[in-house]
Structure formats: structure tokens, C-alpha cells
Amino acid sequence: MTAPSEEPKVSLRERIVGQLRAQIESGSLKPGEQVPSENALTDEFGVSQTTARAALAVLRGEGLIHVVRGKGAYVRGFKPILRDATTRLSAQQWAAGHAIWLADLGLRPMGVDRIDVSRANAPDDVAELLRAAAVVVRDRVYSVEGRPVQWAVSYIPADLAAGTPIERPDTGPGGTYARLRDIGHEPVKFVEQVRVRMPNPVERKHLKLDVGQPVAVIRRTAATAADRVVEVNDMVLVGDAYVMQWSFTS
Amino acid sequence: MTAPSEEPKVSLRERIVGQLRAQIESGSLKPGEQVPSENALTDEFGVSQTTARAALAVLRGEGLIHVVRGKGAYVRGFKPILRDATTRLSAQQWAAGHAIWLADLGLRPMGVDRIDVSRANAPDDVAELLRAAAVVVRDRVYSVEGRPVQWAVSYIPADLAAGTPIERPDTGPGGTYARLRDIGHEPVKFVEQVRVRMPNPVERKHLKLDVGQPVAVIRRTAATAADRVVEVNDMVLVGDAYVMQWSFTS
DNA sequence: AAGTGGTCTAGACCACCTT
DNA sequence: AGGTGGTCTAGACCACTTC
């Protein structure tokens, strides 16, 4: 009698997710705008609050919205930062490196939320790389437009850094690498290892992360021409805040 | 009368999450082992199934467990693959690049699940980079140990690739780049741009991803010495399957 | 006070896997 | 058949924000 069923096959949650995602991606819900509240979704789709919540949780997990307790859920809008490892640390130009993916990653001021400098014993794996246990630790959180975007912890052998501006929060022009150069240990070789994962609770706290937001974890080792490792820098980057770029030749 | 309350402050869900996470990280729950089922958690912690589910969902989101419908939840254990862009594409050696983070990323055979080669019109942004709309598209999924780990789509200008082995699934020794060299368009300059985000539904399907697993999205552009872009390769890497590495000098 | 999200319960039904 | 996860409801109470 009835027409063959259309086989929706998608759960109520996914139907809500799909509609909202489409609205966000099409721009009919603009960055900063409020997403329909749980109650609104309850009415509109005739589902329970639990289901409406589950739908919003999925969008959170995709980083499309962020949520403020007691206020509402809002469409994310954050222009990613271009982090170009090779041209920041070297001065090369790459003709092929222009206009890839993003034209408008304008440079924006990056501030330091917090910085702690101390002497300590390095974790085992770091000590092995540096061939030194006693290190100066530079621990800081960077922010852009009021939002924490990176947590970085650097380890420099204490026998190099002790008593130098590296032990001061502000290391002066050119930063730690320039100071290492001043004392005859200029780093010239760099290796960056990158992992992608969900943040642990400590990282979530430092970076004020919403649940479901992935991070990139970068370990950079910096070595001199004589292959002495003079710095290990462990960085945690908020995933949707960055586009990372590396350039190289064959 | 009673002792001052201990102010648990953590939700039931977080308490369950914390205990299971500790067990996984301490190794008392080993990779491949089954995590207590929802019913078991319901009994052990005296919570509803919904709450037990929510706890497991968090661990899924952190990539610590994966779930098989009708069977159970299991501790993840997958040795990540080392993807060294610079030494794979060049032949350089980096003394400082050894023994960073992971000693035992033994090379494992990477197979091709599926490969489709076709001619098509490139997406606008790719066409702009290649300065050509007509392209050969190489679309494939790679697997390691039966698990999809990467989805890669390459675009090569059709006026270069047409009629060459690049249009065949197996491009022969040295791959696409060797064939481009054969016809006088050897790529020598590379730029890789990397984003970190949650996968969209299409990516989740291709890579058979569990919910809550982040991916790295890499766009590599390969250019000749004359700065002609001869390939754009869009890759989606399963986050926890990889450690990506780049090396460079200042 | 009213609206928002955050947590949780008790119970239901379904789909999938193993025995 | 029985266990597992997947989806969903109806309702409760709490914490936070705005008015």
C-alpha cells in the first residue's frame, strides 16, 4: 500500500548534525553566530535533550562549534596561523611555496600568556638527546587574539645556558638561538617530529581546549654544525589554529 | 558530626575515565585487551548505561580504545609509522635526526587497498596551482597490517601524464616522480602544508575511522627547477598511525 | 526568574557477534 | 539465547549567565 520506505538509515543525531554542518559550511550560520540551543533542537526535531546534546557533541568533536556554559554554542571562526618552519628558521625563499591552500593567513601578533624559566633535570628521553641531565627549562604558552594556541617547553643544557640571557624570560633579539650563537653554539640543523592526537587533560587545561579538539605535538631538536644537540623543544599546537608548512628540495 | 566532605568535584563519567585511562597508561590494561563492558562499568560504578557509555566515548575520543559493535571495546596498540618526508624524497642524512622520540619504528610493508586512476577536471584551487584544469587523478588508500592509514589523491597535469605510465595503477620503479623525470619534468622543490583536524564523514569512511580520531591533512606541491608545479598531492593520514618528520638546515 | 549547557537515571528497543 | 555496543526517550537536578 504505502510507498517503499526511503530507508533513512541515518540516526536522528546524524540528521541533526548533517543539517547544522551544512549550514555552517554553506555559511548560512556564520562564524561567531549562535547555534540553535538544545531546547531549540528538541522542539525543531522532536527529539530529547540527550539526543540534541549528542548532536552538538559531534560538532564540537569536529571543531565546528565551541560551547560556553550557560550561554550557548557558537560557530567557530578562527583564521589559522601559518607556521612555516623552514622560512622562519632559515631565510630561504621558495618560489613554489606561495599561494598554497591559503592566501590570507595574514601575520597576527602572537603574545606570551605565561612563561616560566627554571633549572631542572630533563626527562630521560630529552637528557639522552642533549647528553645532559641538568637543563634550563623554558615553559610558555602563546596566544593569538586572546586564545591560547601553543604550549612550548624548551630544554637547553645548563652548562651552555647558565648565566646567559637564556635564563631570563626575555632572551633578547633573535631569541634563544641567537644567544646560543653568541656563545659559539649556533644551531643549524633541525629535525621536527610531529604527532597528531587528542590532548591529555594537562594539555587541555593549559590551552583551554574544548573537548574533541585535536592537537599537533612537535618535537624539534636543534643541533650545531658539529652535531651537538643544543635544544629540544616540545610544542603542543592547537589543531585548528595552525597550518604548518615545511619546504625542501630533493 | 561527619568529616568534612572530600569535594570530589569530578563527574562520575570523569572518574570512570580516569581509572580506565590510568590502567591503560600504566599497562595493567594491555594493547588488544578488552576494556570492561558498559554493563560491567554499570555494575562496578553503580551508574547507568548512559554514563558508562559516555566514559567510553571519552576514551574513544582520546584514541585510547577502539570499539567493535557487538563485541566490545579494546585497548589500542599500533606502532606508529615514521614518515620522513625529507629523507624519503631526498637522500640526505641527518646526524641529529637519529633516535628522536622513537627508536623502534621499524619499517613495515605498506600495501595499497584500492587505487583509481582517471582523468578529470581538477578542483579550482588545484587547477590554479597546476595552471591546468585537465589532470590525471591518482586516488588510493594505503594500509599497514590490515589497517587503512592513509588516503592520498594526486593531481598531475594531463598534458604531462597522458599516455605515460602515470596513467597506469602501477607507475613502475621510482613511481610518479621518476616518470616525470623521464619526460623532463623532474620535481625537485617540495612544499608540504599540514593541518590537523577531525575527519569528515567521507574521510571516516575511506579510512574506516572510529569517531574521535583526528587526522593530519597534508598538501604537497612538487615543482620542477623551473618552478613549474607538476603535482599536487592531498593526503589524509590517520593521526595515531604516524609520526611525521621533517629535517632542514638554517 | 528564565535560559543555557552539564550530568545523570531508568528503561526501552535495535543491530551485531558469539555460542 | 545471551552479551555487546548503538540509539533514544522522559524526566530530573545542577551550575552558570543574563536580565
PDB file of C-alpha atoms in Angstrom, chain B:
ATOM      1  CA  MET B   1      29.488  15.262  63.032  1.00  0.00           C
ATOM      2  CA  THR B   2      30.641  13.882  59.759  1.00  0.00           C
ATOM      3  CA  ALA B   3      34.069  14.563  58.421  1.00  0.00           C
ATOM      4  CA  PRO B   4      34.272  17.488  56.020  1.00  0.00           C
ATOM      5  CA  SER B   5      33.313  16.285  52.581  1.00  0.00           C
ATOM      6  CA  GLU B   6      36.152  15.425  50.268  1.00  0.00           C
ATOM      7  CA  GLU B   7      34.708  17.562  47.471  1.00  0.00           C
ATOM      8  CA  PRO B   8      35.020  15.007  44.714  1.00  0.00           C
ATOM      9  CA  LYS B   9      34.246  17.713  42.159  1.00  0.00           C
ATOM     10  CA  VAL B  10      34.746  15.272  39.318  1.00  0.00           C
ATOM     11  CA  SER B  11      31.795  13.855  37.495  1.00  0.00           C
ATOM     12  CA  LEU B  12      31.063  10.169  37.618  1.00  0.00           C
ATOM     13  CA  ARG B  13      31.971   9.942  33.980  1.00  0.00           C
ATOM     14  CA  GLU B  14      35.370  11.506  34.597  1.00  0.00           C
ATOM     15  CA  ARG B  15      36.012   9.208  37.497  1.00  0.00           C
ATOM     16  CA  ILE B  16      35.469   6.187  35.305  1.00  0.00           C
ATOM     17  CA  VAL B  17      37.516   7.722  32.524  1.00  0.00           C
ATOM     18  CA  GLY B  18      40.339   8.476  34.903  1.00  0.00           C
ATOM     19  CA  GLN B  19      40.522   4.975  36.282  1.00  0.00           C
ATOM     20  CA  LEU B  20      40.473   3.325  32.880  1.00  0.00           C
ATOM     21  CA  ARG B  21      42.977   5.763  31.437  1.00  0.00           C
ATOM     22  CA  ALA B  22      45.318   5.113  34.329  1.00  0.00           C
ATOM     23  CA  GLN B  23      45.009   1.393  33.786  1.00  0.00           C
ATOM     24  CA  ILE B  24      45.773   1.758  30.099  1.00  0.00           C
ATOM     25  CA  GLU B  25      48.702   4.092  30.586  1.00  0.00           C
ATOM     26  CA  SER B  26      50.168   2.014  33.383  1.00  0.00           C
ATOM     27  CA  GLY B  27      49.882  -1.078  31.247  1.00  0.00           C
ATOM     28  CA  SER B  28      47.622  -3.042  33.539  1.00  0.00           C
ATOM     29  CA  LEU B  29      45.265  -2.968  30.596  1.00  0.00           C
ATOM     30  CA  LYS B  30      47.411  -4.022  27.667  1.00  0.00           C
ATOM     31  CA  PRO B  31      47.013  -3.263  23.969  1.00  0.00           C
ATOM     32  CA  GLY B  32      44.411  -5.512  22.412  1.00  0.00           C
ATOM     33  CA  GLU B  33      42.878  -6.364  25.747  1.00  0.00           C
ATOM     34  CA  GLN B  34      39.183  -5.830  26.239  1.00  0.00           C
ATOM     35  CA  VAL B  35      38.050  -2.874  28.288  1.00  0.00           C
ATOM     36  CA  PRO B  36      35.255  -3.533  30.811  1.00  0.00           C
ATOM     37  CA  SER B  37      31.929  -3.538  29.006  1.00  0.00           C
ATOM     38  CA  GLU B  38      29.235  -0.979  29.579  1.00  0.00           C
ATOM     39  CA  ASN B  39      27.358  -3.449  31.717  1.00  0.00           C
ATOM     40  CA  ALA B  40      30.461  -4.179  33.768  1.00  0.00           C
ATOM     41  CA  LEU B  41      31.008  -0.484  34.379  1.00  0.00           C
ATOM     42  CA  THR B  42      27.356  -0.084  35.261  1.00  0.00           C
ATOM     43  CA  ASP B  43      27.765  -2.688  37.979  1.00  0.00           C
ATOM     44  CA  GLU B  44      31.192  -1.667  39.173  1.00  0.00           C
ATOM     45  CA  PHE B  45      30.478   2.037  39.499  1.00  0.00           C
ATOM     46  CA  GLY B  46      26.755   1.903  40.064  1.00  0.00           C
ATOM     47  CA  VAL B  47      25.949   4.175  37.153  1.00  0.00           C
ATOM     48  CA  SER B  48      23.529   3.963  34.282  1.00  0.00           C
ATOM     49  CA  GLN B  49      24.474   2.591  30.909  1.00  0.00           C
ATOM     50  CA  THR B  50      24.353   6.106  29.511  1.00  0.00           C
ATOM     51  CA  THR B  51      27.048   7.282  31.873  1.00  0.00           C
ATOM     52  CA  ALA B  52      29.204   4.236  31.245  1.00  0.00           C
ATOM     53  CA  ARG B  53      28.855   4.863  27.531  1.00  0.00           C
ATOM     54  CA  ALA B  54      29.834   8.473  27.954  1.00  0.00           C
ATOM     55  CA  ALA B  55      33.013   7.419  29.725  1.00  0.00           C
ATOM     56  CA  LEU B  56      33.972   5.035  26.961  1.00  0.00           C
ATOM     57  CA  ALA B  57      33.189   7.747  24.426  1.00  0.00           C
ATOM     58  CA  VAL B  58      35.792   9.962  26.044  1.00  0.00           C
ATOM     59  CA  LEU B  59      38.431   7.268  25.801  1.00  0.00           C
ATOM     60  CA  ARG B  60      37.487   6.748  22.185  1.00  0.00           C
ATOM     61  CA  GLY B  61      37.905  10.425  21.621  1.00  0.00           C
ATOM     62  CA  GLU B  62      41.391  10.194  23.017  1.00  0.00           C
ATOM     63  CA  GLY B  63      42.159   7.317  20.736  1.00  0.00           C
ATOM     64  CA  LEU B  64      42.964   5.056  23.668  1.00  0.00           C
ATOM     65  CA  ILE B  65      40.388   2.416  22.803  1.00  0.00           C
ATOM     66  CA  HIS B  66      38.561   1.275  19.749  1.00  0.00           C
ATOM     67  CA  VAL B  67      35.178  -0.316  19.657  1.00  0.00           C
ATOM     68  CA  VAL B  68      33.716  -3.229  17.761  1.00  0.00           C
ATOM     69  CA  ARG B  69      29.980  -3.394  17.516  1.00  0.00           C
ATOM     70  CA  GLY B  70      28.603  -6.419  19.259  1.00  0.00           C
ATOM     71  CA  LYS B  71      31.956  -7.446  20.630  1.00  0.00           C
ATOM     72  CA  GLY B  72      33.418  -4.889  22.941  1.00  0.00           C
ATOM     73  CA  ALA B  73      35.946  -2.122  23.425  1.00  0.00           C
ATOM     74  CA  TYR B  74      39.650  -2.817  23.160  1.00  0.00           C
ATOM     75  CA  VAL B  75      42.827  -1.023  24.101  1.00  0.00           C
ATOM     76  CA  ARG B  76      44.532   0.388  21.071  1.00  0.00           C
ATOM     77  CA  GLY B  77      48.016  -0.664  20.262  1.00  0.00           C
ATOM     78  CA  PHE B  78      49.544   0.351  16.989  1.00  0.00           C
ATOM     79  CA  LYS B  79      53.157   1.181  16.493  1.00  0.00           C
ATOM     80  CA  PRO B  80      53.225   4.413  14.551  1.00  0.00           C
ATOM     81  CA  ILE B  81      54.805   4.667  11.142  1.00  0.00           C
ATOM     82  CA  LEU B  82      57.696   7.059  10.696  1.00  0.00           C
ATOM     83  CA  ARG B  83      57.059   9.258   7.700  1.00  0.00           C
ATOM     84  CA  ASP B  84      60.249  11.152   6.958  1.00  0.00           C
ATOM     85  CA  ALA B  85      59.418  13.496   4.129  1.00  0.00           C
ATOM     86  CA  THR B  86      62.894  14.854   3.605  1.00  0.00           C
ATOM     87  CA  THR B  87      64.857  11.641   3.563  1.00  0.00           C
ATOM     88  CA  ARG B  88      62.271   9.774   1.581  1.00  0.00           C
ATOM     89  CA  LEU B  89      62.272  12.359  -1.132  1.00  0.00           C
ATOM     90  CA  SER B  90      65.917  13.241  -0.946  1.00  0.00           C
ATOM     91  CA  ALA B  91      68.905  11.195   0.031  1.00  0.00           C
ATOM     92  CA  GLN B  92      70.303  13.356   2.763  1.00  0.00           C
ATOM     93  CA  GLN B  93      71.459  12.085   6.058  1.00  0.00           C
ATOM     94  CA  TRP B  94      70.917  13.929   9.263  1.00  0.00           C
ATOM     95  CA  ALA B  95      73.122  13.055  12.136  1.00  0.00           C
ATOM     96  CA  ALA B  96      70.829  14.877  14.523  1.00  0.00           C
ATOM     97  CA  GLY B  97      67.831  13.032  13.190  1.00  0.00           C
ATOM     98  CA  HIS B  98      68.522   9.719  14.780  1.00  0.00           C
ATOM     99  CA  ALA B  99      66.910   8.290  17.834  1.00  0.00           C
ATOM    100  CA  ILE B 100      64.477  11.096  18.300  1.00  0.00           C
ATOM    101  CA  TRP B 101      61.405  10.055  20.217  1.00  0.00           C
ATOM    102  CA  LEU B 102      61.143   6.635  18.708  1.00  0.00           C
ATOM    103  CA  ALA B 103      63.765   4.031  18.253  1.00  0.00           C
ATOM    104  CA  ASP B 104      61.581   1.211  17.097  1.00  0.00           C
ATOM    105  CA  LEU B 105      59.515   2.499  14.238  1.00  0.00           C
ATOM    106  CA  GLY B 106      60.573  -0.452  12.199  1.00  0.00           C
ATOM    107  CA  LEU B 107      59.600  -0.242   8.583  1.00  0.00           C
ATOM    108  CA  ARG B 108      56.575  -2.315   7.811  1.00  0.00           C
ATOM    109  CA  PRO B 109      55.178  -3.178   4.437  1.00  0.00           C
ATOM    110  CA  MET B 110      52.607  -0.675   3.283  1.00  0.00           C
ATOM    111  CA  GLY B 111      50.054  -2.041   0.891  1.00  0.00           C
ATOM    112  CA  VAL B 112      47.577  -0.395  -1.430  1.00  0.00           C
ATOM    113  CA  ASP B 113      43.958  -1.120  -0.580  1.00  0.00           C
ATOM    114  CA  ARG B 114      42.475   0.489  -3.576  1.00  0.00           C
ATOM    115  CA  ILE B 115      43.717   2.647  -6.409  1.00  0.00           C
ATOM    116  CA  ASP B 116      41.739   4.515  -9.014  1.00  0.00           C
ATOM    117  CA  VAL B 117      43.352   6.386 -11.852  1.00  0.00           C
ATOM    118  CA  SER B 118      41.258   8.650 -14.003  1.00  0.00           C
ATOM    119  CA  ARG B 119      41.208  11.849 -15.971  1.00  0.00           C
ATOM    120  CA  ALA B 120      39.150  14.679 -14.623  1.00  0.00           C
ATOM    121  CA  ASN B 121      38.971  18.367 -14.049  1.00  0.00           C
ATOM    122  CA  ALA B 122      40.924  19.435 -11.011  1.00  0.00           C
ATOM    123  CA  PRO B 123      39.272  21.370  -8.192  1.00  0.00           C
ATOM    124  CA  ASP B 124      39.738  25.096  -8.613  1.00  0.00           C
ATOM    125  CA  ASP B 125      42.479  25.520  -6.052  1.00  0.00           C
ATOM    126  CA  VAL B 126      44.458  22.635  -7.505  1.00  0.00           C
ATOM    127  CA  ALA B 127      43.939  23.845 -11.059  1.00  0.00           C
ATOM    128  CA  GLU B 128      45.305  27.212 -10.065  1.00  0.00           C
ATOM    129  CA  LEU B 129      48.437  25.697  -8.622  1.00  0.00           C
ATOM    130  CA  LEU B 130      48.995  23.455 -11.612  1.00  0.00           C
ATOM    131  CA  ARG B 131      47.917  26.115 -14.104  1.00  0.00           C
ATOM    132  CA  ALA B 132      45.916  23.372 -15.735  1.00  0.00           C
ATOM    133  CA  ALA B 133      42.386  22.119 -15.287  1.00  0.00           C
ATOM    134  CA  ALA B 134      42.705  18.806 -17.102  1.00  0.00           C
ATOM    135  CA  VAL B 135      44.504  16.400 -14.833  1.00  0.00           C
ATOM    136  CA  VAL B 136      45.227  12.781 -14.202  1.00  0.00           C
ATOM    137  CA  VAL B 137      43.923  11.838 -10.773  1.00  0.00           C
ATOM    138  CA  ARG B 138      45.546   9.070  -8.771  1.00  0.00           C
ATOM    139  CA  ASP B 139      43.315   8.169  -5.836  1.00  0.00           C
ATOM    140  CA  ARG B 140      44.440   5.451  -3.449  1.00  0.00           C
ATOM    141  CA  VAL B 141      44.244   4.153   0.100  1.00  0.00           C
ATOM    142  CA  TYR B 142      47.257   2.655   1.851  1.00  0.00           C
ATOM    143  CA  SER B 143      47.123   0.042   4.574  1.00  0.00           C
ATOM    144  CA  VAL B 144      49.518  -1.339   7.127  1.00  0.00           C
ATOM    145  CA  GLU B 145      48.797  -4.570   8.915  1.00  0.00           C
ATOM    146  CA  GLY B 146      45.307  -4.601   7.519  1.00  0.00           C
ATOM    147  CA  ARG B 147      44.508  -1.158   8.745  1.00  0.00           C
ATOM    148  CA  PRO B 148      43.928   1.817   6.430  1.00  0.00           C
ATOM    149  CA  VAL B 149      46.384   4.523   7.382  1.00  0.00           C
ATOM    150  CA  GLN B 150      46.420   6.985   4.518  1.00  0.00           C
ATOM    151  CA  TRP B 151      44.216   8.247   1.738  1.00  0.00           C
ATOM    152  CA  ALA B 152      46.055  10.105  -0.969  1.00  0.00           C
ATOM    153  CA  VAL B 153      44.813  11.876  -4.067  1.00  0.00           C
ATOM    154  CA  SER B 154      47.368  13.148  -6.563  1.00  0.00           C
ATOM    155  CA  TYR B 155      46.760  15.512  -9.423  1.00  0.00           C
ATOM    156  CA  ILE B 156      49.167  15.631 -12.383  1.00  0.00           C
ATOM    157  CA  PRO B 157      48.570  17.852 -15.411  1.00  0.00           C
ATOM    158  CA  ALA B 158      47.088  15.741 -18.171  1.00  0.00           C
ATOM    159  CA  ASP B 159      49.332  17.301 -20.788  1.00  0.00           C
ATOM    160  CA  LEU B 160      52.285  15.752 -18.973  1.00  0.00           C
ATOM    161  CA  ALA B 161      50.849  12.482 -17.759  1.00  0.00           C
ATOM    162  CA  ALA B 162      48.624  11.453 -20.628  1.00  0.00           C
ATOM    163  CA  GLY B 163      49.787   8.265 -22.237  1.00  0.00           C
ATOM    164  CA  THR B 164      52.584   7.706 -19.729  1.00  0.00           C
ATOM    165  CA  PRO B 165      52.792   5.034 -17.031  1.00  0.00           C
ATOM    166  CA  ILE B 166      51.446   7.692 -14.674  1.00  0.00           C
ATOM    167  CA  GLU B 167      48.056   6.754 -16.031  1.00  0.00           C
ATOM    168  CA  ARG B 168      48.542   3.162 -15.013  1.00  0.00           C
ATOM    169  CA  PRO B 169      47.865   1.954 -11.472  1.00  0.00           C
ATOM    170  CA  ASP B 170      51.457   0.745 -11.237  1.00  0.00           C
ATOM    171  CA  THR B 171      53.725   3.541 -12.362  1.00  0.00           C
ATOM    172  CA  GLY B 172      56.856   1.419 -12.205  1.00  0.00           C
ATOM    173  CA  PRO B 173      60.095   1.780 -10.270  1.00  0.00           C
ATOM    174  CA  GLY B 174      60.507   5.159  -8.628  1.00  0.00           C
ATOM    175  CA  GLY B 175      56.853   5.970  -9.008  1.00  0.00           C
ATOM    176  CA  THR B 176      55.245   9.057 -10.434  1.00  0.00           C
ATOM    177  CA  TYR B 177      58.236  11.276  -9.755  1.00  0.00           C
ATOM    178  CA  ALA B 178      60.578   9.004 -11.682  1.00  0.00           C
ATOM    179  CA  ARG B 179      58.180   9.042 -14.628  1.00  0.00           C
ATOM    180  CA  LEU B 180      58.006  12.804 -14.532  1.00  0.00           C
ATOM    181  CA  ARG B 181      61.782  12.858 -14.599  1.00  0.00           C
ATOM    182  CA  ASP B 182      61.733  10.539 -17.618  1.00  0.00           C
ATOM    183  CA  ILE B 183      59.784  13.127 -19.562  1.00  0.00           C
ATOM    184  CA  GLY B 184      61.965  16.000 -18.490  1.00  0.00           C
ATOM    185  CA  HIS B 185      59.878  17.398 -15.648  1.00  0.00           C
ATOM    186  CA  GLU B 186      61.640  16.136 -12.582  1.00  0.00           C
ATOM    187  CA  PRO B 187      60.188  17.624  -9.414  1.00  0.00           C
ATOM    188  CA  VAL B 188      62.886  18.956  -7.122  1.00  0.00           C
ATOM    189  CA  LYS B 189      61.140  21.507  -4.916  1.00  0.00           C
ATOM    190  CA  PHE B 190      58.543  20.437  -2.441  1.00  0.00           C
ATOM    191  CA  VAL B 191      56.237  22.240  -0.065  1.00  0.00           C
ATOM    192  CA  GLU B 192      54.127  20.369   2.444  1.00  0.00           C
ATOM    193  CA  GLN B 193      51.303  22.061   4.283  1.00  0.00           C
ATOM    194  CA  VAL B 194      49.823  20.228   7.211  1.00  0.00           C
ATOM    195  CA  ARG B 195      46.560  20.733   9.036  1.00  0.00           C
ATOM    196  CA  VAL B 196      45.215  18.842  11.996  1.00  0.00           C
ATOM    197  CA  ARG B 197      41.511  18.271  12.351  1.00  0.00           C
ATOM    198  CA  MET B 198      38.770  15.757  12.819  1.00  0.00           C
ATOM    199  CA  PRO B 199      37.913  13.797   9.696  1.00  0.00           C
ATOM    200  CA  ASN B 200      34.754  14.486   7.764  1.00  0.00           C
ATOM    201  CA  PRO B 201      32.340  11.634   7.076  1.00  0.00           C
ATOM    202  CA  VAL B 202      33.865  10.835   3.695  1.00  0.00           C
ATOM    203  CA  GLU B 203      37.330  10.541   5.191  1.00  0.00           C
ATOM    204  CA  ARG B 204      36.000   8.486   8.066  1.00  0.00           C
ATOM    205  CA  LYS B 205      34.527   6.044   5.599  1.00  0.00           C
ATOM    206  CA  HIS B 206      37.585   5.722   3.398  1.00  0.00           C
ATOM    207  CA  LEU B 207      39.887   5.198   6.356  1.00  0.00           C
ATOM    208  CA  LYS B 208      37.413   3.161   8.398  1.00  0.00           C
ATOM    209  CA  LEU B 209      37.923   5.570  11.243  1.00  0.00           C
ATOM    210  CA  ASP B 210      36.340   5.334  14.628  1.00  0.00           C
ATOM    211  CA  VAL B 211      34.724   8.507  15.841  1.00  0.00           C
ATOM    212  CA  GLY B 212      37.008  10.847  17.688  1.00  0.00           C
ATOM    213  CA  GLN B 213      40.164  10.009  15.783  1.00  0.00           C
ATOM    214  CA  PRO B 214      41.972  13.035  14.413  1.00  0.00           C
ATOM    215  CA  VAL B 215      43.787  13.137  11.101  1.00  0.00           C
ATOM    216  CA  ALA B 216      46.637  15.063   9.579  1.00  0.00           C
ATOM    217  CA  VAL B 217      45.843  16.542   6.207  1.00  0.00           C
ATOM    218  CA  ILE B 218      48.885  17.187   4.053  1.00  0.00           C
ATOM    219  CA  ARG B 219      49.005  19.007   0.766  1.00  0.00           C
ATOM    220  CA  ARG B 220      52.279  18.539  -1.028  1.00  0.00           C
ATOM    221  CA  THR B 221      53.120  20.539  -4.102  1.00  0.00           C
ATOM    222  CA  ALA B 222      56.006  19.337  -6.215  1.00  0.00           C
ATOM    223  CA  ALA B 223      57.707  21.739  -8.593  1.00  0.00           C
ATOM    224  CA  THR B 224      60.497  21.480 -11.121  1.00  0.00           C
ATOM    225  CA  ALA B 225      63.698  23.500 -11.013  1.00  0.00           C
ATOM    226  CA  ALA B 226      61.927  25.903 -13.364  1.00  0.00           C
ATOM    227  CA  ASP B 227      59.183  26.332 -10.760  1.00  0.00           C
ATOM    228  CA  ARG B 228      56.524  24.543 -12.688  1.00  0.00           C
ATOM    229  CA  VAL B 229      54.195  22.735 -10.312  1.00  0.00           C
ATOM    230  CA  VAL B 230      53.871  19.221 -11.713  1.00  0.00           C
ATOM    231  CA  GLU B 231      51.959  17.504  -8.932  1.00  0.00           C
ATOM    232  CA  VAL B 232      49.617  18.333  -6.103  1.00  0.00           C
ATOM    233  CA  ASN B 233      49.115  15.522  -3.616  1.00  0.00           C
ATOM    234  CA  ASP B 234      46.390  15.734  -0.993  1.00  0.00           C
ATOM    235  CA  MET B 235      46.918  13.192   1.752  1.00  0.00           C
ATOM    236  CA  VAL B 236      44.848  12.295   4.778  1.00  0.00           C
ATOM    237  CA  LEU B 237      46.850  10.470   7.425  1.00  0.00           C
ATOM    238  CA  VAL B 238      45.295   8.668  10.372  1.00  0.00           C
ATOM    239  CA  GLY B 239      46.651  10.594  13.330  1.00  0.00           C
ATOM    240  CA  ASP B 240      47.762   7.825  15.623  1.00  0.00           C
ATOM    241  CA  ALA B 241      49.263   5.791  12.812  1.00  0.00           C
ATOM    242  CA  TYR B 242      52.053   8.229  12.058  1.00  0.00           C
ATOM    243  CA  VAL B 243      54.987  10.156  13.316  1.00  0.00           C
ATOM    244  CA  MET B 244      55.837  12.692  10.653  1.00  0.00           C
ATOM    245  CA  GLN B 245      59.328  14.057  10.376  1.00  0.00           C
ATOM    246  CA  TRP B 246      60.947  16.929   8.557  1.00  0.00           C
ATOM    247  CA  SER B 247      64.599  17.876   8.627  1.00  0.00           C
ATOM    248  CA  PHE B 248      66.186  21.108   7.494  1.00  0.00           C
ATOM    249  CA  THR B 249      69.144  23.383   7.960  1.00  0.00           C
ATOM    250  CA  SER B 250      69.262  27.082   8.608  1.00  0.00           C
TER     251      SER B 250
END
